[in-house]
JSON list of C-alpha atoms and ligand atoms in Angstrom, two decimals:
[
{"chain": "M", "resi": 20, "resn": "UNK", "atom": "CA", "xyz": [258.32, 130.09, 116.47]},
{"chain": "M", "resi": 21, "resn": "UNK", "atom": "CA", "xyz": [258.48, 126.61, 115.82]},
{"chain": "M", "resi": 22, "resn": "UNK", "atom": "CA", "xyz": [256.03, 125.23, 113.02]},
{"chain": "M", "resi": 23, "resn": "UNK", "atom": "CA", "xyz": [255.38, 121.54, 112.07]},
{"chain": "M", "resi": 24, "resn": "UNK", "atom": "CA", "xyz": [254.17, 121.22, 108.18]},
{"chain": "M", "resi": 25, "resn": "UNK", "atom": "CA", "xyz": [252.63, 118.06, 107.72]},
{"chain": "M", "resi": 26, "resn": "UNK", "atom": "CA", "xyz": [251.72, 117.21, 103.83]},
{"chain": "M", "resi": 27, "resn": "UNK", "atom": "CA", "xyz": [252.60, 114.25, 101.63]},
{"chain": "M", "resi": 28, "resn": "UNK", "atom": "CA", "xyz": [252.83, 116.46, 98.38]},
{"chain": "M", "resi": 29, "resn": "UNK", "atom": "CA", "xyz": [256.83, 117.36, 98.12]},
{"chain": "M", "resi": 30, "resn": "UNK", "atom": "CA", "xyz": [256.14, 120.26, 96.19]},
{"chain": "M", "resi": 31, "resn": "UNK", "atom": "CA", "xyz": [253.55, 121.59, 98.47]},
{"chain": "M", "resi": 32, "resn": "UNK", "atom": "CA", "xyz": [255.69, 120.67, 101.47]},
{"chain": "M", "resi": 33, "resn": "UNK", "atom": "CA", "xyz": [258.49, 122.72, 99.69]},
{"chain": "M", "resi": 34, "resn": "UNK", "atom": "CA", "xyz": [256.19, 125.65, 99.15]},
{"chain": "M", "resi": 35, "resn": "UNK", "atom": "CA", "xyz": [254.92, 125.70, 102.63]},
{"chain": "M", "resi": 36, "resn": "UNK", "atom": "CA", "xyz": [258.12, 125.58, 104.18]},
{"chain": "M", "resi": 37, "resn": "UNK", "atom": "CA", "xyz": [259.64, 128.62, 102.37]},
{"chain": "M", "resi": 38, "resn": "UNK", "atom": "CA", "xyz": [256.44, 130.65, 103.17]},
{"chain": "M", "resi": 39, "resn": "UNK", "atom": "CA", "xyz": [256.83, 129.73, 106.94]},
{"chain": "M", "resi": 40, "resn": "UNK", "atom": "CA", "xyz": [260.56, 130.41, 106.96]},
{"chain": "M", "resi": 41, "resn": "UNK", "atom": "CA", "xyz": [260.05, 133.76, 105.66]},
{"chain": "M", "resi": 42, "resn": "UNK", "atom": "CA", "xyz": [257.41, 134.66, 108.20]},
{"chain": "M", "resi": 43, "resn": "UNK", "atom": "CA", "xyz": [259.63, 133.46, 110.79]},
{"chain": "M", "resi": 44, "resn": "UNK", "atom": "CA", "xyz": [259.02, 129.99, 111.74]},
{"chain": "M", "resi": 45, "resn": "UNK", "atom": "CA", "xyz": [261.44, 127.42, 112.25]},
{"chain": "M", "resi": 46, "resn": "UNK", "atom": "CA", "xyz": [259.81, 124.63, 110.19]},
{"chain": "M", "resi": 47, "resn": "UNK", "atom": "CA", "xyz": [259.76, 121.01, 110.52]},
{"chain": "M", "resi": 48, "resn": "UNK", "atom": "CA", "xyz": [258.37, 118.66, 107.62]},
{"chain": "M", "resi": 49, "resn": "UNK", "atom": "CA", "xyz": [256.79, 115.17, 107.66]},
{"chain": "M", "resi": 50, "resn": "UNK", "atom": "CA", "xyz": [255.17, 113.36, 104.94]},
{"chain": "M", "resi": 51, "resn": "UNK", "atom": "CA", "xyz": [252.86, 110.63, 106.69]},
{"chain": "M", "resi": 52, "resn": "UNK", "atom": "CA", "xyz": [250.30, 110.42, 109.58]},
{"chain": "M", "resi": 53, "resn": "UNK", "atom": "CA", "xyz": [252.48, 108.20, 111.66]},
{"chain": "M", "resi": 54, "resn": "UNK", "atom": "CA", "xyz": [255.23, 110.40, 112.30]},
{"chain": "M", "resi": 55, "resn": "UNK", "atom": "CA", "xyz": [253.06, 113.33, 112.14]},
{"chain": "M", "resi": 56, "resn": "UNK", "atom": "CA", "xyz": [251.15, 111.89, 115.46]},
{"chain": "M", "resi": 57, "resn": "UNK", "atom": "CA", "xyz": [254.76, 110.93, 117.08]},
{"chain": "M", "resi": 58, "resn": "UNK", "atom": "CA", "xyz": [256.10, 114.39, 116.67]},
{"chain": "M", "resi": 59, "resn": "UNK", "atom": "CA", "xyz": [253.00, 116.47, 117.57]},
{"chain": "M", "resi": 60, "resn": "UNK", "atom": "CA", "xyz": [252.61, 114.23, 120.40]},
{"chain": "M", "resi": 61, "resn": "UNK", "atom": "CA", "xyz": [256.11, 114.38, 121.66]},
{"chain": "M", "resi": 62, "resn": "UNK", "atom": "CA", "xyz": [257.75, 117.74, 120.45]},
{"chain": "M", "resi": 63, "resn": "UNK", "atom": "CA", "xyz": [256.27, 121.37, 121.18]},
{"chain": "M", "resi": 64, "resn": "UNK", "atom": "CA", "xyz": [254.93, 123.22, 118.20]},
{"chain": "M", "resi": 65, "resn": "UNK", "atom": "CA", "xyz": [253.62, 126.77, 118.23]},
{"chain": "M", "resi": 66, "resn": "UNK", "atom": "CA", "xyz": [251.59, 125.99, 114.92]},
{"chain": "M", "resi": 67, "resn": "UNK", "atom": "CA", "xyz": [250.90, 122.62, 113.12]},
{"chain": "M", "resi": 68, "resn": "UNK", "atom": "CA", "xyz": [249.79, 122.97, 109.26]},
{"chain": "M", "resi": 69, "resn": "UNK", "atom": "CA", "xyz": [248.03, 119.65, 108.88]},
{"chain": "M", "resi": 70, "resn": "UNK", "atom": "CA", "xyz": [247.01, 117.99, 105.31]},
{"chain": "M", "resi": 71, "resn": "UNK", "atom": "CA", "xyz": [244.02, 115.76, 105.86]},
{"chain": "M", "resi": 72, "resn": "UNK", "atom": "CA", "xyz": [245.05, 113.10, 102.87]},
{"chain": "M", "resi": 73, "resn": "UNK", "atom": "CA", "xyz": [247.90, 111.45, 104.21]},
{"chain": "M", "resi": 74, "resn": "UNK", "atom": "CA", "xyz": [249.38, 108.05, 104.07]},
{"chain": "M", "resi": 75, "resn": "UNK", "atom": "CA", "xyz": [249.82, 105.78, 106.92]},
{"chain": "M", "resi": 76, "resn": "UNK", "atom": "CA", "xyz": [247.19, 107.49, 109.01]},
{"chain": "M", "resi": 77, "resn": "UNK", "atom": "CA", "xyz": [244.90, 110.25, 107.67]},
{"chain": "M", "resi": 78, "resn": "UNK", "atom": "CA", "xyz": [245.16, 113.48, 109.13]},
{"chain": "M", "resi": 79, "resn": "UNK", "atom": "CA", "xyz": [241.91, 113.59, 110.88]},
{"chain": "M", "resi": 80, "resn": "UNK", "atom": "CA", "xyz": [242.87, 110.40, 113.16]},
{"chain": "M", "resi": 81, "resn": "UNK", "atom": "CA", "xyz": [246.15, 112.11, 113.79]},
{"chain": "M", "resi": 82, "resn": "UNK", "atom": "CA", "xyz": [244.11, 115.46, 114.92]},
{"chain": "M", "resi": 83, "resn": "UNK", "atom": "CA", "xyz": [241.88, 113.35, 117.03]},
{"chain": "M", "resi": 84, "resn": "UNK", "atom": "CA", "xyz": [244.68, 111.74, 118.67]},
{"chain": "M", "resi": 85, "resn": "UNK", "atom": "CA", "xyz": [246.58, 114.78, 119.46]},
{"chain": "M", "resi": 86, "resn": "UNK", "atom": "CA", "xyz": [243.51, 116.23, 121.17]},
{"chain": "M", "resi": 87, "resn": "UNK", "atom": "CA", "xyz": [242.46, 113.14, 123.00]},
{"chain": "M", "resi": 88, "resn": "UNK", "atom": "CA", "xyz": [245.93, 113.22, 124.57]},
{"chain": "M", "resi": 89, "resn": "UNK", "atom": "CA", "xyz": [245.67, 116.87, 125.71]},
{"chain": "M", "resi": 90, "resn": "UNK", "atom": "CA", "xyz": [247.88, 118.31, 122.78]},
{"chain": "M", "resi": 91, "resn": "UNK", "atom": "CA", "xyz": [246.60, 121.79, 122.55]},
{"chain": "M", "resi": 92, "resn": "UNK", "atom": "CA", "xyz": [248.86, 123.68, 119.80]},
{"chain": "M", "resi": 93, "resn": "UNK", "atom": "CA", "xyz": [247.00, 125.61, 117.14]},
{"chain": "M", "resi": 94, "resn": "UNK", "atom": "CA", "xyz": [246.20, 123.37, 114.31]},
{"chain": "M", "resi": 95, "resn": "UNK", "atom": "CA", "xyz": [245.72, 124.71, 110.68]},
{"chain": "M", "resi": 96, "resn": "UNK", "atom": "CA", "xyz": [243.85, 122.08, 108.36]},
{"chain": "M", "resi": 97, "resn": "UNK", "atom": "CA", "xyz": [244.43, 121.79, 104.74]},
{"chain": "M", "resi": 98, "resn": "UNK", "atom": "CA", "xyz": [241.28, 119.93, 103.22]},
{"chain": "M", "resi": 99, "resn": "UNK", "atom": "CA", "xyz": [240.86, 119.08, 99.34]},
{"chain": "M", "resi": 100, "resn": "UNK", "atom": "CA", "xyz": [238.93, 121.43, 97.39]},
{"chain": "M", "resi": 101, "resn": "UNK", "atom": "CA", "xyz": [234.92, 121.81, 97.92]},
{"chain": "M", "resi": 102, "resn": "UNK", "atom": "CA", "xyz": [234.76, 119.12, 100.52]},
{"chain": "M", "resi": 103, "resn": "UNK", "atom": "CA", "xyz": [232.22, 120.65, 102.94]},
{"chain": "M", "resi": 104, "resn": "UNK", "atom": "CA", "xyz": [232.12, 117.45, 105.25]},
{"chain": "M", "resi": 105, "resn": "UNK", "atom": "CA", "xyz": [236.15, 117.44, 105.66]},
{"chain": "M", "resi": 106, "resn": "UNK", "atom": "CA", "xyz": [236.03, 120.83, 106.86]},
{"chain": "M", "resi": 107, "resn": "UNK", "atom": "CA", "xyz": [232.94, 120.07, 109.29]},
{"chain": "M", "resi": 108, "resn": "UNK", "atom": "CA", "xyz": [234.81, 116.70, 110.44]},
{"chain": "M", "resi": 109, "resn": "UNK", "atom": "CA", "xyz": [238.21, 118.71, 111.08]},
{"chain": "M", "resi": 110, "resn": "UNK", "atom": "CA", "xyz": [236.64, 121.55, 113.11]},
{"chain": "M", "resi": 111, "resn": "UNK", "atom": "CA", "xyz": [234.75, 118.70, 115.32]},
{"chain": "M", "resi": 112, "resn": "UNK", "atom": "CA", "xyz": [238.17, 116.83, 115.60]},
{"chain": "M", "resi": 113, "resn": "UNK", "atom": "CA", "xyz": [239.79, 120.20, 116.97]},
{"chain": "M", "resi": 114, "resn": "UNK", "atom": "CA", "xyz": [241.19, 121.75, 113.92]},
{"chain": "M", "resi": 115, "resn": "UNK", "atom": "CA", "xyz": [241.51, 125.89, 114.84]},
{"chain": "M", "resi": 116, "resn": "UNK", "atom": "CA", "xyz": [241.45, 126.79, 111.08]},
{"chain": "M", "resi": 117, "resn": "UNK", "atom": "CA", "xyz": [240.98, 125.48, 107.78]},
{"chain": "M", "resi": 118, "resn": "UNK", "atom": "CA", "xyz": [242.19, 126.33, 104.26]},
{"chain": "M", "resi": 119, "resn": "UNK", "atom": "CA", "xyz": [240.73, 124.25, 100.96]},
{"chain": "M", "resi": 120, "resn": "UNK", "atom": "CA", "xyz": [243.39, 123.59, 98.61]},
{"chain": "M", "resi": 121, "resn": "UNK", "atom": "CA", "xyz": [244.41, 125.11, 96.19]},
{"chain": "M", "resi": 122, "resn": "UNK", "atom": "CA", "xyz": [245.29, 128.07, 98.72]},
{"chain": "M", "resi": 123, "resn": "UNK", "atom": "CA", "xyz": [247.56, 131.24, 98.37]},
{"chain": "M", "resi": 124, "resn": "UNK", "atom": "CA", "xyz": [250.50, 131.02, 100.59]},
{"chain": "M", "resi": 125, "resn": "UNK", "atom": "CA", "xyz": [250.00, 134.83, 101.53]},
{"chain": "M", "resi": 126, "resn": "UNK", "atom": "CA", "xyz": [246.69, 133.48, 102.80]},
{"chain": "M", "resi": 127, "resn": "UNK", "atom": "CA", "xyz": [248.30, 130.38, 104.68]},
{"chain": "M", "resi": 128, "resn": "UNK", "atom": "CA", "xyz": [250.81, 132.82, 106.08]},
{"chain": "M", "resi": 129, "resn": "UNK", "atom": "CA", "xyz": [248.04, 135.15, 107.24]},
{"chain": "M", "resi": 130, "resn": "UNK", "atom": "CA", "xyz": [246.14, 132.57, 109.01]},
{"chain": "M", "resi": 131, "resn": "UNK", "atom": "CA", "xyz": [249.01, 131.00, 110.76]},
{"chain": "M", "resi": 132, "resn": "UNK", "atom": "CA", "xyz": [250.03, 134.12, 112.10]},
{"chain": "M", "resi": 133, "resn": "UNK", "atom": "CA", "xyz": [246.66, 134.89, 113.36]},
{"chain": "M", "resi": 134, "resn": "UNK", "atom": "CA", "xyz": [246.40, 131.49, 115.12]},
{"chain": "M", "resi": 135, "resn": "UNK", "atom": "CA", "xyz": [249.46, 132.05, 116.72]},
{"chain": "M", "resi": 136, "resn": "UNK", "atom": "CA", "xyz": [248.54, 135.36, 118.16]},
{"chain": "M", "resi": 137, "resn": "UNK", "atom": "CA", "xyz": [245.20, 134.16, 119.30]},
{"chain": "M", "resi": 138, "resn": "UNK", "atom": "CA", "xyz": [246.89, 130.87, 121.00]},
{"chain": "M", "resi": 139, "resn": "UNK", "atom": "CA", "xyz": [248.77, 133.43, 123.18]},
{"chain": "M", "resi": 140, "resn": "UNK", "atom": "CA", "xyz": [245.89, 135.35, 123.82]},
{"chain": "M", "resi": 141, "resn": "UNK", "atom": "CA", "xyz": [246.99, 138.36, 121.90]},
{"chain": "M", "resi": 142, "resn": "UNK", "atom": "CA", "xyz": [244.60, 140.07, 119.32]},
{"chain": "M", "resi": 143, "resn": "UNK", "atom": "CA", "xyz": [246.28, 142.64, 117.02]},
{"chain": "M", "resi": 144, "resn": "UNK", "atom": "CA", "xyz": [249.19, 142.25, 114.77]},
{"chain": "M", "resi": 145, "resn": "UNK", "atom": "CA", "xyz": [251.06, 144.82, 116.55]},
{"chain": "M", "resi": 146, "resn": "UNK", "atom": "CA", "xyz": [251.95, 143.66, 120.36]},
{"chain": "M", "resi": 147, "resn": "UNK", "atom": "CA", "xyz": [253.67, 145.67, 123.03]},
{"chain": "M", "resi": 148, "resn": "UNK", "atom": "CA", "xyz": [255.14, 145.29, 126.57]},
{"chain": "M", "resi": 149, "resn": "UNK", "atom": "CA", "xyz": [256.39, 148.87, 128.12]},
{"chain": "M", "resi": 150, "resn": "UNK", "atom": "CA", "xyz": [257.93, 151.07, 125.30]},
{"chain": "M", "resi": 151, "resn": "UNK", "atom": "CA", "xyz": [258.83, 148.05, 123.06]},
{"chain": "M", "resi": 152, "resn": "UNK", "atom": "CA", "xyz": [256.65, 147.04, 120.19]},
{"chain": "M", "resi": 153, "resn": "UNK", "atom": "CA", "xyz": [256.34, 144.25, 117.67]},
{"chain": "M", "resi": 154, "resn": "UNK", "atom": "CA", "xyz": [254.70, 144.19, 114.21]},
{"chain": "M", "resi": 155, "resn": "UNK", "atom": "CA", "xyz": [254.33, 140.35, 113.39]},
{"chain": "M", "resi": 156, "resn": "UNK", "atom": "CA", "xyz": [252.80, 141.54, 109.83]},
{"chain": "M", "resi": 157, "resn": "UNK", "atom": "CA", "xyz": [256.16, 143.29, 109.03]},
{"chain": "M", "resi": 158, "resn": "UNK", "atom": "CA", "xyz": [258.40, 141.43, 111.61]},
{"chain": "M", "resi": 159, "resn": "UNK", "atom": "CA", "xyz": [259.85, 144.65, 112.87]},
{"chain": "M", "resi": 160, "resn": "UNK", "atom": "CA", "xyz": [260.70, 145.95, 116.21]},
{"chain": "M", "resi": 161, "resn": "UNK", "atom": "CA", "xyz": [260.60, 149.30, 117.70]},
{"chain": "M", "resi": 162, "resn": "UNK", "atom": "CA", "xyz": [261.27, 151.14, 121.18]},
{"chain": "M", "resi": 163, "resn": "UNK", "atom": "CA", "xyz": [259.40, 154.24, 121.90]},
{"chain": "M", "resi": 164, "resn": "UNK", "atom": "CA", "xyz": [258.36, 154.39, 118.00]},
{"chain": "M", "resi": 165, "resn": "UNK", "atom": "CA", "xyz": [261.64, 154.17, 116.76]},
{"chain": "M", "resi": 166, "resn": "UNK", "atom": "CA", "xyz": [262.58, 151.44, 114.65]},
{"chain": "M", "resi": 167, "resn": "UNK", "atom": "CA", "xyz": [265.36, 149.11, 115.57]},
{"chain": "M", "resi": 168, "resn": "UNK", "atom": "CA", "xyz": [266.87, 146.62, 112.90]},
{"chain": "M", "resi": 169, "resn": "UNK", "atom": "CA", "xyz": [267.16, 143.11, 114.08]},
{"chain": "M", "resi": 170, "resn": "UNK", "atom": "CA", "xyz": [268.05, 139.99, 112.56]},
{"chain": "M", "resi": 171, "resn": "UNK", "atom": "CA", "xyz": [265.01, 137.17, 111.68]},
{"chain": "M", "resi": 172, "resn": "UNK", "atom": "CA", "xyz": [266.44, 135.23, 114.82]},
{"chain": "M", "resi": 173, "resn": "UNK", "atom": "CA", "xyz": [266.81, 138.41, 117.04]},
{"chain": "M", "resi": 174, "resn": "UNK", "atom": "CA", "xyz": [262.99, 139.08, 115.96]},
{"chain": "M", "resi": 175, "resn": "UNK", "atom": "CA", "xyz": [262.15, 135.43, 116.76]},
{"chain": "M", "resi": 176, "resn": "UNK", "atom": "CA", "xyz": [263.54, 135.55, 120.06]},
{"chain": "M", "resi": 177, "resn": "UNK", "atom": "CA", "xyz": [261.84, 139.08, 121.01]},
{"chain": "M", "resi": 178, "resn": "UNK", "atom": "CA", "xyz": [258.42, 137.53, 119.35]},
{"chain": "M", "resi": 179, "resn": "UNK", "atom": "CA", "xyz": [258.89, 134.43, 121.48]},
{"chain": "M", "resi": 180, "resn": "UNK", "atom": "CA", "xyz": [259.62, 136.31, 124.93]},
{"chain": "M", "resi": 181, "resn": "UNK", "atom": "CA", "xyz": [256.39, 138.89, 123.63]},
{"chain": "M", "resi": 182, "resn": "UNK", "atom": "CA", "xyz": [253.99, 136.03, 123.47]},
{"chain": "M", "resi": 183, "resn": "UNK", "atom": "CA", "xyz": [254.77, 134.52, 126.66]},
{"chain": "M", "resi": 184, "resn": "UNK", "atom": "CA", "xyz": [255.41, 137.94, 128.49]},
{"chain": "M", "resi": 185, "resn": "UNK", "atom": "CA", "xyz": [253.67, 136.66, 131.72]},
{"chain": "M", "resi": 186, "resn": "UNK", "atom": "CA", "xyz": [256.47, 134.49, 132.81]},
{"chain": "M", "resi": 187, "resn": "UNK", "atom": "CA", "xyz": [260.36, 133.79, 132.27]},
{"chain": "M", "resi": 188, "resn": "UNK", "atom": "CA", "xyz": [260.97, 131.39, 129.55]},
{"chain": "M", "resi": 189, "resn": "UNK", "atom": "CA", "xyz": [263.78, 129.00, 130.27]},
{"chain": "M", "resi": 190, "resn": "UNK", "atom": "CA", "xyz": [267.00, 128.89, 128.02]},
{"chain": "M", "resi": 191, "resn": "UNK", "atom": "CA", "xyz": [266.07, 125.15, 126.81]},
{"chain": "M", "resi": 192, "resn": "UNK", "atom": "CA", "xyz": [262.73, 126.44, 125.83]},
{"chain": "M", "resi": 193, "resn": "UNK", "atom": "CA", "xyz": [264.13, 129.28, 123.94]},
{"chain": "M", "resi": 194, "resn": "UNK", "atom": "CA", "xyz": [266.40, 127.26, 122.34]},
{"chain": "M", "resi": 195, "resn": "UNK", "atom": "CA", "xyz": [264.23, 124.71, 121.06]},
{"chain": "M", "resi": 196, "resn": "UNK", "atom": "CA", "xyz": [261.65, 127.42, 119.62]},
{"chain": "M", "resi": 197, "resn": "UNK", "atom": "CA", "xyz": [264.45, 129.28, 118.19]},
{"chain": "M", "resi": 198, "resn": "UNK", "atom": "CA", "xyz": [266.53, 126.79, 116.50]},
{"chain": "M", "resi": 199, "resn": "UNK", "atom": "CA", "xyz": [264.33, 123.71, 116.43]},
{"chain": "M", "resi": 200, "resn": "UNK", "atom": "CA", "xyz": [266.09, 120.96, 117.77]},
{"chain": "M", "resi": 201, "resn": "UNK", "atom": "CA", "xyz": [267.17, 120.30, 121.20]},
{"chain": "M", "resi": 202, "resn": "UNK", "atom": "CA", "xyz": [270.69, 120.00, 121.58]},
{"chain": "M", "resi": 203, "resn": "UNK", "atom": "CA", "xyz": [272.81, 121.26, 118.44]},
{"chain": "M", "resi": 204, "resn": "UNK", "atom": "CA", "xyz": [273.04, 124.73, 120.10]},
{"chain": "M", "resi": 205, "resn": "UNK", "atom": "CA", "xyz": [274.97, 125.65, 123.02]},
{"chain": "M", "resi": 206, "resn": "UNK", "atom": "CA", "xyz": [273.37, 127.58, 125.70]},
{"chain": "M", "resi": 207, "resn": "UNK", "atom": "CA", "xyz": [276.12, 130.37, 125.15]},
{"chain": "M", "resi": 208, "resn": "UNK", "atom": "CA", "xyz": [275.00, 130.79, 121.65]},
{"chain": "M", "resi": 209, "resn": "UNK", "atom": "CA", "xyz": [271.55, 132.02, 123.29]},
{"chain": "M", "resi": 210, "resn": "UNK", "atom": "CA", "xyz": [273.49, 134.23, 125.69]},
{"chain": "M", "resi": 211, "resn": "UNK", "atom": "CA", "xyz": [275.46, 135.81, 123.02]},
{"chain": "M", "resi": 212, "resn": "UNK", "atom": "CA", "xyz": [272.00, 136.36, 121.18]},
{"chain": "M", "resi": 213, "resn": "UNK", "atom": "CA", "xyz": [270.43, 137.88, 124.16]},
{"chain": "M", "resi": 214, "resn": "UNK", "atom": "CA", "xyz": [273.51, 140.13, 124.86]},
{"chain": "M", "resi": 215, "resn": "UNK", "atom": "CA", "xyz": [273.58, 141.26, 121.17]},
{"chain": "M", "resi": 216, "resn": "UNK", "atom": "CA", "xyz": [269.81, 142.05, 121.59]},
{"chain": "M", "resi": 217, "resn": "UNK", "atom": "CA", "xyz": [270.37, 144.07, 124.83]},
{"chain": "M", "resi": 218, "resn": "UNK", "atom": "CA", "xyz": [272.87, 146.10, 123.24]},
{"chain": "M", "resi": 219, "resn": "UNK", "atom": "CA", "xyz": [270.66, 146.96, 120.40]},
{"chain": "M", "resi": 220, "resn": "UNK", "atom": "CA", "xyz": [267.62, 147.85, 122.52]},
{"chain": "M", "resi": 221, "resn": "UNK", "atom": "CA", "xyz": [268.94, 149.41, 125.63]},
{"chain": "M", "resi": 222, "resn": "UNK", "atom": "CA", "xyz": [268.54, 148.52, 129.18]},
{"chain": "M", "resi": 223, "resn": "UNK", "atom": "CA", "xyz": [264.97, 147.39, 130.96]},
{"chain": "M", "resi": 224, "resn": "UNK", "atom": "CA", "xyz": [263.66, 145.34, 128.21]},
{"chain": "M", "resi": 225, "resn": "UNK", "atom": "CA", "xyz": [265.05, 141.68, 128.45]},
{"chain": "M", "resi": 226, "resn": "UNK", "atom": "CA", "xyz": [265.55, 140.46, 132.04]},
{"chain": "M", "resi": 227, "resn": "UNK", "atom": "CA", "xyz": [267.18, 137.61, 133.48]},
{"chain": "M", "resi": 228, "resn": "UNK", "atom": "CA", "xyz": [265.59, 135.56, 136.44]},
{"chain": "M", "resi": 229, "resn": "UNK", "atom": "CA", "xyz": [268.39, 133.26, 137.91]},
{"chain": "M", "resi": 230, "resn": "UNK", "atom": "CA", "xyz": [267.19, 129.70, 137.74]},
{"chain": "M", "resi": 231, "resn": "UNK", "atom": "CA", "xyz": [264.04, 130.26, 135.49]},
{"chain": "M", "resi": 232, "resn": "UNK", "atom": "CA", "xyz": [265.13, 132.07, 132.46]},
{"chain": "M", "resi": 233, "resn": "UNK", "atom": "CA", "xyz": [264.65, 135.32, 130.40]},
{"chain": "M", "resi": 234, "resn": "UNK", "atom": "CA", "xyz": [261.46, 137.55, 130.51]},
{"chain": "M", "resi": 235, "resn": "UNK", "atom": "CA", "xyz": [260.08, 141.06, 129.03]},
{"chain": "M", "resi": 236, "resn": "UNK", "atom": "CA", "xyz": [260.77, 143.49, 131.89]},
{"chain": "M", "resi": 237, "resn": "UNK", "atom": "CA", "xyz": [258.09, 145.59, 130.92]},
{"chain": "M", "resi": 238, "resn": "UNK", "atom": "CA", "xyz": [255.65, 142.44, 130.30]},
{"chain": "M", "resi": 239, "resn": "UNK", "atom": "CA", "xyz": [255.92, 141.39, 134.01]},
{"chain": "M", "resi": 240, "resn": "UNK", "atom": "CA", "xyz": [253.67, 143.23, 136.67]},
{"chain": "M", "resi": 241, "resn": "UNK", "atom": "CA", "xyz": [256.36, 144.29, 139.17]},
{"chain": "M", "resi": 242, "resn": "UNK", "atom": "CA", "xyz": [259.12, 143.05, 137.65]},
{"chain": "Q", "resi": 318, "resn": "CA", "atom": "CA1", "xyz": [247.95, 114.96, 100.64]}
]
């Protein structure tokens, strides 16, 4: 899962990054509205946390521009405490959720996870495809109810395939969402990761569709 944290307060930005990383996100940060607008307009994120009080361009304008341009990623807005009008404006501008400052990182992470799940049209914390299940709250994996030990990176790969289990995911898209940058990783790093996961999980879980990418076999009808 790839997240963008937009926050000009360096201390909060560092806390946000640490909390989201611990929750399994690859996190990119930026500290002003103009670069936020550019990043959200040109890059794909699974979640954006957006502070409204930002230099250069305020968060509300950033959000309105994204939505006007048809960018539909989930956005969680951070508002100043007690500003009821900011909350209403944020939601009107297309925010999916908001959190007034100061907030607890645990709450932010819980809401972030819920938003990502909701945006992919899946409800609960535990998701299953065939006999594979993922617990998003604990970041654990099980097959036929038996826990399988996976690394954070392996979990992220499975979670992304699970969210998009109605289709095959291209290696380039997976690389971007796993590592957060397009070109620094070779495709064979991904192949090695998939091979390791296949050994751990056994056959019949991660399929390859030639020319398209990887998919969860149990997630696809007729696959
Ligand atoms: Ca601010």
